[in-house]
Coordinates of C-alpha atoms and ligand atoms in Angstrom, one line a residue:
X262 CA 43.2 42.6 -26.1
X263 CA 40.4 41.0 -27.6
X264 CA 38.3 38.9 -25.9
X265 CA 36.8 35.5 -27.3
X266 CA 33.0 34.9 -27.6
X267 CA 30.5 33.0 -29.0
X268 CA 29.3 36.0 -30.1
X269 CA 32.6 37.4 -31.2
X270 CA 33.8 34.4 -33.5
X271 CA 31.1 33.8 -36.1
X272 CA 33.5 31.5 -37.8
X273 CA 32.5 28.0 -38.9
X274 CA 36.2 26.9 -39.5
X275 CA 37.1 24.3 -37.5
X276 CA 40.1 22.5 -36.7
X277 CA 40.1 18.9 -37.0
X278 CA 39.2 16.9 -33.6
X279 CA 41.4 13.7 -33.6
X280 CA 40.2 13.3 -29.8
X281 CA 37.0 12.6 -31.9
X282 CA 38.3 9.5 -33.4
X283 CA 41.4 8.8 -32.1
X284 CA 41.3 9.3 -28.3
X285 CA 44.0 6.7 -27.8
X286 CA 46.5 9.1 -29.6
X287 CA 48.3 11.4 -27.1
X288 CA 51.4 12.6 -29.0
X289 CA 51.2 14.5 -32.7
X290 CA 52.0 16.9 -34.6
X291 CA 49.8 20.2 -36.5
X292 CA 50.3 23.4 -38.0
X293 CA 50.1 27.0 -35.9
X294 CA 46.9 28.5 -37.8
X295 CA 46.3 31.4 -35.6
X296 CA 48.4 33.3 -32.6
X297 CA 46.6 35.6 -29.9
X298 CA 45.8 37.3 -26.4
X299 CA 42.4 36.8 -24.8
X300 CA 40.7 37.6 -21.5
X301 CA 38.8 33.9 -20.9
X302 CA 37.2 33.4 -17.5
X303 CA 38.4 36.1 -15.9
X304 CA 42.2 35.2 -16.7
X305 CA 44.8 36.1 -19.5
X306 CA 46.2 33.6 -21.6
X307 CA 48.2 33.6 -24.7
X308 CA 46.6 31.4 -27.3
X309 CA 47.0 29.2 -29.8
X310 CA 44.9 27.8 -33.0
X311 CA 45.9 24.7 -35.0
X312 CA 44.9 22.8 -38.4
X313 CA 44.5 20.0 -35.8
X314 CA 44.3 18.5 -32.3
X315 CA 44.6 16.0 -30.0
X316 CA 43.6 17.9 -26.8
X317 CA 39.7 17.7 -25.7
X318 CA 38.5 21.3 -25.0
X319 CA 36.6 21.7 -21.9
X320 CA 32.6 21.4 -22.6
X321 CA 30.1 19.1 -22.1
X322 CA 30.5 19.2 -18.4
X323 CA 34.1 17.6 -18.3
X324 CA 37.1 19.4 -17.3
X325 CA 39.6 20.2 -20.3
X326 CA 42.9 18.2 -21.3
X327 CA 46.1 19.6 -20.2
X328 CA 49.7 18.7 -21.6
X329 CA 52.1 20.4 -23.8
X330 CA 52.8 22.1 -26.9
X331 CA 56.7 21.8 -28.2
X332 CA 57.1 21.3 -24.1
X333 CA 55.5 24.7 -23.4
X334 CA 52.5 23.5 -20.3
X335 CA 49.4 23.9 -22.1
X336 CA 47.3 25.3 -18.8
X337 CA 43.8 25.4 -20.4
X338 CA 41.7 24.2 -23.3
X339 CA 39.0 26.5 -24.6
X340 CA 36.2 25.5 -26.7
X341 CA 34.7 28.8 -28.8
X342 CA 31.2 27.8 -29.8
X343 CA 30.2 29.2 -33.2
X344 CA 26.7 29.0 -32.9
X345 CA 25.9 26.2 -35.7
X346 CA 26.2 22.9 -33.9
X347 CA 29.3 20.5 -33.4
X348 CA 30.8 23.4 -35.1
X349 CA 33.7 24.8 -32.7
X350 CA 37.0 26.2 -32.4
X351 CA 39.6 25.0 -30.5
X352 CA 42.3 27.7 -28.2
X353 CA 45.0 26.2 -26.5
X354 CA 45.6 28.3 -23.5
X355 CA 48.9 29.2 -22.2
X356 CA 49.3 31.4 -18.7
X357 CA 53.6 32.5 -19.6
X358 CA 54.2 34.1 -22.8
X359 CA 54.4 32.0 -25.9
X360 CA 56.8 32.0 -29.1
X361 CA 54.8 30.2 -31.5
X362 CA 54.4 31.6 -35.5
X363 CA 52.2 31.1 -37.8
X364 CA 52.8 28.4 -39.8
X365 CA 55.1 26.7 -38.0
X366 CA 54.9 22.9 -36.8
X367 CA 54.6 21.8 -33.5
X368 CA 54.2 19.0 -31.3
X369 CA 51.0 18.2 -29.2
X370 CA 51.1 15.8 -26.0
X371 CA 48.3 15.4 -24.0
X372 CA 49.5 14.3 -20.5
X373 CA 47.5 10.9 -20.3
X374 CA 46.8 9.9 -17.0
X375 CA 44.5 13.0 -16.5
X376 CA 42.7 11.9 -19.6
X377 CA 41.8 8.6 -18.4
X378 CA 41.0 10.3 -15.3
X379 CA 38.6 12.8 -16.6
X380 CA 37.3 10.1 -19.1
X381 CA 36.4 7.8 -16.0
X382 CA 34.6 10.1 -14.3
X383 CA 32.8 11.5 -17.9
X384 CA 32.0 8.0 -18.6
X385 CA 30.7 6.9 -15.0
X386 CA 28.2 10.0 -15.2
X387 CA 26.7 8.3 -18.3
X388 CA 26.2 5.0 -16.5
X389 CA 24.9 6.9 -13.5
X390 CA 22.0 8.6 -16.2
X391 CA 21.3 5.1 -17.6
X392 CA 20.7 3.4 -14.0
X393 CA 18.7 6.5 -12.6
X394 CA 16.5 6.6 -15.9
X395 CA 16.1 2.5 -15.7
X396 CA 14.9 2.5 -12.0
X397 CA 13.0 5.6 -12.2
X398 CA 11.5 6.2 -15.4
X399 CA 10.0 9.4 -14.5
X400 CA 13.5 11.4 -14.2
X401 CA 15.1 11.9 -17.1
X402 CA 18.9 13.0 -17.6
X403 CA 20.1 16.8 -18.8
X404 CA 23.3 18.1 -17.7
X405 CA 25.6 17.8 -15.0
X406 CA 29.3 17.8 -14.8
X407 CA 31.9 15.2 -14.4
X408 CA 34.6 16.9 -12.8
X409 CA 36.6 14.3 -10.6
X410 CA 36.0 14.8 -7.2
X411 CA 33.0 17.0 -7.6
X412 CA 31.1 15.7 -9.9
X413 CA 27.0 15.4 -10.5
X414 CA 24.3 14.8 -13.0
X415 CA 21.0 16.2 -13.3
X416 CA 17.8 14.6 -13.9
X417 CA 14.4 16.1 -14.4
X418 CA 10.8 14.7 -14.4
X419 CA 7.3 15.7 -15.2
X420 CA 6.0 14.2 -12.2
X421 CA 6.5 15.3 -8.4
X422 CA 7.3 11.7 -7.8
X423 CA 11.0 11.8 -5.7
X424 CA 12.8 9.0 -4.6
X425 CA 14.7 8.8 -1.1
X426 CA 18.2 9.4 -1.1
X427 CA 18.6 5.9 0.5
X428 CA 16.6 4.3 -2.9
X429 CA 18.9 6.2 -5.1
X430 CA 22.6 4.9 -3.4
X431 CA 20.8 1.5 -3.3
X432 CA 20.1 1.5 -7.2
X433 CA 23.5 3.3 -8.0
X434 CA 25.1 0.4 -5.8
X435 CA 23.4 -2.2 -7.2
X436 CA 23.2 -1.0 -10.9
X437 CA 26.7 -0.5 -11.0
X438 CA 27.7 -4.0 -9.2
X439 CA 25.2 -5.8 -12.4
X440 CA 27.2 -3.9 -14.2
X441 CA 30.5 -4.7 -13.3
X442 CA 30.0 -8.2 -13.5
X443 CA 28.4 -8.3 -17.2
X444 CA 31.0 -5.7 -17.8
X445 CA 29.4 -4.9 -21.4
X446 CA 31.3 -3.1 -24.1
X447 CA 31.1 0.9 -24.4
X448 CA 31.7 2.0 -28.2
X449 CA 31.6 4.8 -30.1
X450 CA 28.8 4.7 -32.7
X451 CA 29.4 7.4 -35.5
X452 CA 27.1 5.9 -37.9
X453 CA 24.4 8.5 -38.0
X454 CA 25.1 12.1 -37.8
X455 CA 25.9 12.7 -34.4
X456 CA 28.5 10.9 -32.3
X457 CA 27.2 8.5 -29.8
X458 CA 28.0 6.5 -26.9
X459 CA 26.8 2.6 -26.4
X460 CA 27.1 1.0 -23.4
X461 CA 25.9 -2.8 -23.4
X462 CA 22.5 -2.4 -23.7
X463 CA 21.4 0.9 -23.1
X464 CA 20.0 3.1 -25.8
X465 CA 22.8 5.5 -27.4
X466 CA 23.4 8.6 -26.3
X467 CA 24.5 11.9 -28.1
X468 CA 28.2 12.8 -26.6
X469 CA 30.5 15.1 -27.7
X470 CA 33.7 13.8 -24.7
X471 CA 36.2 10.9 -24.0
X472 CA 35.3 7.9 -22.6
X473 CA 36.6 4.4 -21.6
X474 CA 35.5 1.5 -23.4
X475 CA 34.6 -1.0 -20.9
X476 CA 32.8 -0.9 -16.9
X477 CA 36.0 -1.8 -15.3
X478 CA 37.9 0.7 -16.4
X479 CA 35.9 3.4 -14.5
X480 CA 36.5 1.6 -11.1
X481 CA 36.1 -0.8 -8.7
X482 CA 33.1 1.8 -7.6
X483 CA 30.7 4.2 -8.3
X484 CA 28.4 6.1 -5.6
X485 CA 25.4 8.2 -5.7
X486 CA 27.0 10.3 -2.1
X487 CA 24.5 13.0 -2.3
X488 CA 20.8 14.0 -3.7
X489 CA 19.1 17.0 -3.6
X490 CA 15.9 17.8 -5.2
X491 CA 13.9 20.7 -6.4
X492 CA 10.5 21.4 -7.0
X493 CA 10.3 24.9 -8.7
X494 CA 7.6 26.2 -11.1
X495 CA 5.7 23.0 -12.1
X496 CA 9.7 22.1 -12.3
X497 CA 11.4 18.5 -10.9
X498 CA 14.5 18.2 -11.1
X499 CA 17.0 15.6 -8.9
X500 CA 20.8 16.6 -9.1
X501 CA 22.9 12.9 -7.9
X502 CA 26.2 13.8 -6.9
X503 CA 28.7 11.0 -7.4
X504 CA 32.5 9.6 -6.6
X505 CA 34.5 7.0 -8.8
X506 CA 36.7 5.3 -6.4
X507 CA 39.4 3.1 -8.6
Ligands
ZN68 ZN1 30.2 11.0 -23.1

């Protein structure tokens, strides 16, 4: 049983990302490319490679799709990184045994309603790095994760300047109500190399996930619950811990 790595799979093929462009589309069809075992995060799964897909693999700090394949649960999306950027393969996990061949055509559907929930909650942590990084210039945004219910971002800054937990809920609750009453559109901006993500007036960001396309969408609100900060090595960092409430 061969396990998949980064370090394992040099390839730079890569199927074709329709969640890219298209991430309205939740049923198609594509090709079986590849067929295999693999030991990923501790768990065996039987995979599956194809020419394309619909279904986002997990990354970025957001929580994979899930759905089917010719009915069959699709339990886990996998993204293999090959090592030269935006370049990435794609292993649709499966926990039962699979009967899929080589060759053969299939049909994808992502179950939608945990896409627009995981797409909520990824978009709502961009809107929480644009009102952090407008109220306090010092931090700026690098990571986090967007899983619903337990989801943070992480700021850092050069300066041991912190705010109080109660000055961050106050911006996140004010930021967020400006916003929901200019409710400004969010757009995918593919002009330049890298994919980016627009909302209203904020400067574009680099993004890689799904998203929805206007304020409202992610819900009626969006709270900073928790705030812990570091100071470690000439290090500051601020981790804001939110909740989307629809
Ligand atoms: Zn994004």
């Amino acid at each position: 049983m061969a396990a998949v790595t980064a370090a394992e799979d040099k390839s730079t093929y890569m199927p074709e990302a329709l969640y890219l462009h298209h991430d309205e589309m939740f049923e198609t069809s594509a090709t079986v490319v590849e067929v295999g075992t693999a030991q990923i995060k501790q768990k065996t799964y039987y995979w599956i490679r194809l020419d394309q897909t619909i279904f986002y693999p997990q990354g970025g700090g957001q929580l994979s799709d899930i759905g089917t394949i010719n009915d069959v649960p699709v339990d886990y999306v996998h993204r293999v990184n090959s090592g030269v950027r935006d370049i990435f393969q794609i292993t649709h996990c499966f926990e039962k045994p699979i009967d899929f061949a080589v060759g053969s055509k299939v049909v994808l559907k992502v179950d939608a309603a945990n896409r627009l929930l995981n797409s909520r909650w990824h978009t709502a942590a961009h809107v929480i790095g644009h009102i952090i990084e407008t109220t306090f210039a010092q931090f700026k945004p690098f990571g986090g994760e967007c899983f619903p219910g337990q989801a943070h971002m992480k700021f850092r800054s050069e300066v041991d300047q912190f705010p109080s937990i109660g000055e961050v809920q106050d911006a996140v609750k004010e930021g967020y109500a400006r916003l929901l009453q200019e409710n400004p559109p969010i757009r995918i901006c593919s002009e330049s190399m890298t994919r980016e993500l627009v909302i209203g007036k904020f400067p574009p960001v680099g993004c890689g996930g799904t998203h929805v396309y206007s304020i409202k969408e992610i819900g009626k609100e969006l709270t900073a619950v928790g705030v812990k900060c570091s100071r470690k090595k000439g290090e500051f960092t601020m981790s804001v811990k939110y909740s989307v409430a629809s």
